[in-house]
Amino acid sequence: QARLVQSGAEVKNPGASLKVSCKASGYTFSDYDIQWVRQAPGGGLEWMGWINPKHGGTNYAQKFEGRVTLTWDTSTSTAYMEMTSLRSTDTAVYYCARDRSVVWLDPWGQGTLVTVSS
Amino acid sequence: QSALTQPASVSGSPGQSITISCTGTSSDIGTYNYVSWYQHHPGKAPKVLISEVSYRPSGVSNRFSGSKSGNTASLTISGLQPEDEADYYCSSYIRFSTYVFGTGTKVTVL
């Protein structure tokens, strides 16, 4: 069945950049968008953006425009989320999820804990 | 875009039914029938319970049901069980292929 496996936890200094990977298996990678969502400590889920691996289209929440770049590699069925200029408020668990339909996210990756601290 | 509004917490006894509301605006829930609900146990990946307002994906217990009226969507959990204790989030399509989550509701089984 469909599965998403994300890269491991990261610790970053403020101002650094981050790249999280999300490797898909069990389905045709290019057939579905990949969504990215994060959850800060004690907070709720926050939508970040999506990428369409077939057409290369992307869309970002206004909050992340210019600081987040979503990319993909069809040859390895892997999606990537890159974030620059990290700050302490970016400390969160980052999730990728397959978008089966509009806002029907299934499955989700296991999450990647990112800690931004000096 | 502000988060959709959910009650911070809802509780119930085993076997009871509870309903979680998710209030948006005429720009999101009120216009689009693209509302999903997710169950999130801390430390685990979220799990979809309902998509497109009331569609229950295969494998999801029929104790979970969704509905919508105007700008408010609702998730009902019938026959509450201890394993239902978790955080629940709604999500909606907004416009221009953007999305928003709700503020989240902590469900406690008494």
mmCIF file of C-alpha atoms in Angstrom, chain A residues 15-78:
data_model
loop_
_atom_site.group_PDB
_atom_site.id
_atom_site.type_symbol
_atom_site.label_atom_id
_atom_site.label_comp_id
_atom_site.label_asym_id
_atom_site.label_seq_id
_atom_site.Cartn_x
_atom_site.Cartn_y
_atom_site.Cartn_z
ATOM 1 C CA GLY A 15 19.555 31.588 9.834
ATOM 2 C CA ALA A 16 20.452 28.187 8.410
ATOM 3 C CA SER A 17 18.590 26.267 5.711
ATOM 4 C CA LEU A 18 16.768 22.963 5.922
ATOM 5 C CA LYS A 19 15.821 20.283 3.419
ATOM 6 C CA VAL A 20 13.417 17.498 4.377
ATOM 7 C CA SER A 21 12.822 14.545 2.073
ATOM 8 C CA CYS A 22 9.700 12.441 1.648
ATOM 9 C CA LYS A 23 10.106 9.154 -0.222
ATOM 10 C CA ALA A 24 6.980 7.577 -1.678
ATOM 11 C CA SER A 25 6.349 3.910 -2.365
ATOM 12 C CA GLY A 26 3.406 1.674 -3.170
ATOM 13 C CA TYR A 27 1.800 3.940 -5.771
ATOM 14 C CA THR A 28 2.633 5.940 -8.896
ATOM 15 C CA PHE A 29 4.407 8.988 -7.490
ATOM 16 C CA SER A 30 3.427 11.364 -10.283
ATOM 17 C CA ASP A 31 -0.305 10.639 -9.981
ATOM 18 C CA TYR A 32 -0.859 12.632 -6.772
ATOM 19 C CA ASP A 33 0.118 15.959 -5.274
ATOM 20 C CA ILE A 34 2.296 15.967 -2.173
ATOM 21 C CA GLN A 35 1.212 18.344 0.577
ATOM 22 C CA TRP A 36 3.398 19.686 3.373
ATOM 23 C CA VAL A 37 2.056 20.437 6.841
ATOM 24 C CA ARG A 38 3.802 21.373 10.078
ATOM 25 C CA GLN A 39 2.965 21.334 13.764
ATOM 26 C CA ALA A 40 4.819 23.553 16.208
ATOM 27 C CA PRO A 41 5.128 22.436 19.845
ATOM 28 C CA GLY A 42 1.774 22.834 21.552
ATOM 29 C CA GLY A 43 0.225 24.091 18.336
ATOM 30 C CA GLY A 44 -2.099 22.846 15.644
ATOM 31 C CA LEU A 45 -1.574 21.647 12.109
ATOM 32 C CA GLU A 46 -0.521 24.334 9.661
ATOM 33 C CA TRP A 47 -0.756 23.958 5.892
ATOM 34 C CA MET A 48 2.435 24.961 4.061
ATOM 35 C CA GLY A 49 1.957 24.121 0.408
ATOM 36 C CA TRP A 50 1.787 21.439 -2.265
ATOM 37 C CA ILE A 51 3.640 20.197 -5.297
ATOM 38 C CA ASN A 52 2.334 18.329 -8.327
ATOM 39 C CA PRO A 53 5.021 15.849 -9.417
ATOM 40 C CA LYS A 54 3.444 15.346 -12.843
ATOM 41 C CA HIS A 55 3.290 18.950 -13.998
ATOM 42 C CA GLY A 56 5.716 20.575 -11.552
ATOM 43 C CA GLY A 57 3.115 22.991 -10.281
ATOM 44 C CA THR A 58 3.448 24.336 -6.751
ATOM 45 C CA ASN A 59 1.441 26.482 -4.403
ATOM 46 C CA TYR A 60 2.437 27.924 -1.050
ATOM 47 C CA ALA A 61 0.670 29.381 1.928
ATOM 48 C CA GLN A 62 1.279 33.114 1.854
ATOM 49 C CA LYS A 63 3.202 32.850 5.105
ATOM 50 C CA PHE A 64 5.865 30.656 3.470
ATOM 51 C CA GLU A 65 6.117 32.314 0.057
ATOM 52 C CA GLY A 66 9.734 33.108 -0.725
ATOM 53 C CA ARG A 67 11.143 31.073 2.151
ATOM 54 C CA VAL A 68 9.962 27.578 1.261
ATOM 55 C CA THR A 69 10.651 25.725 -1.971
ATOM 56 C CA LEU A 70 9.024 22.417 -2.839
ATOM 57 C CA THR A 71 10.765 20.169 -5.330
ATOM 58 C CA TRP A 72 10.687 16.546 -6.406
ATOM 59 C CA ASP A 73 12.695 13.809 -8.084
ATOM 60 C CA THR A 74 10.575 11.407 -10.093
ATOM 61 C CA SER A 75 13.466 8.981 -10.559
ATOM 62 C CA THR A 76 13.519 8.303 -6.812
ATOM 63 C CA SER A 77 9.829 9.090 -6.078
ATOM 64 C CA THR A 78 10.958 11.650 -3.542
#
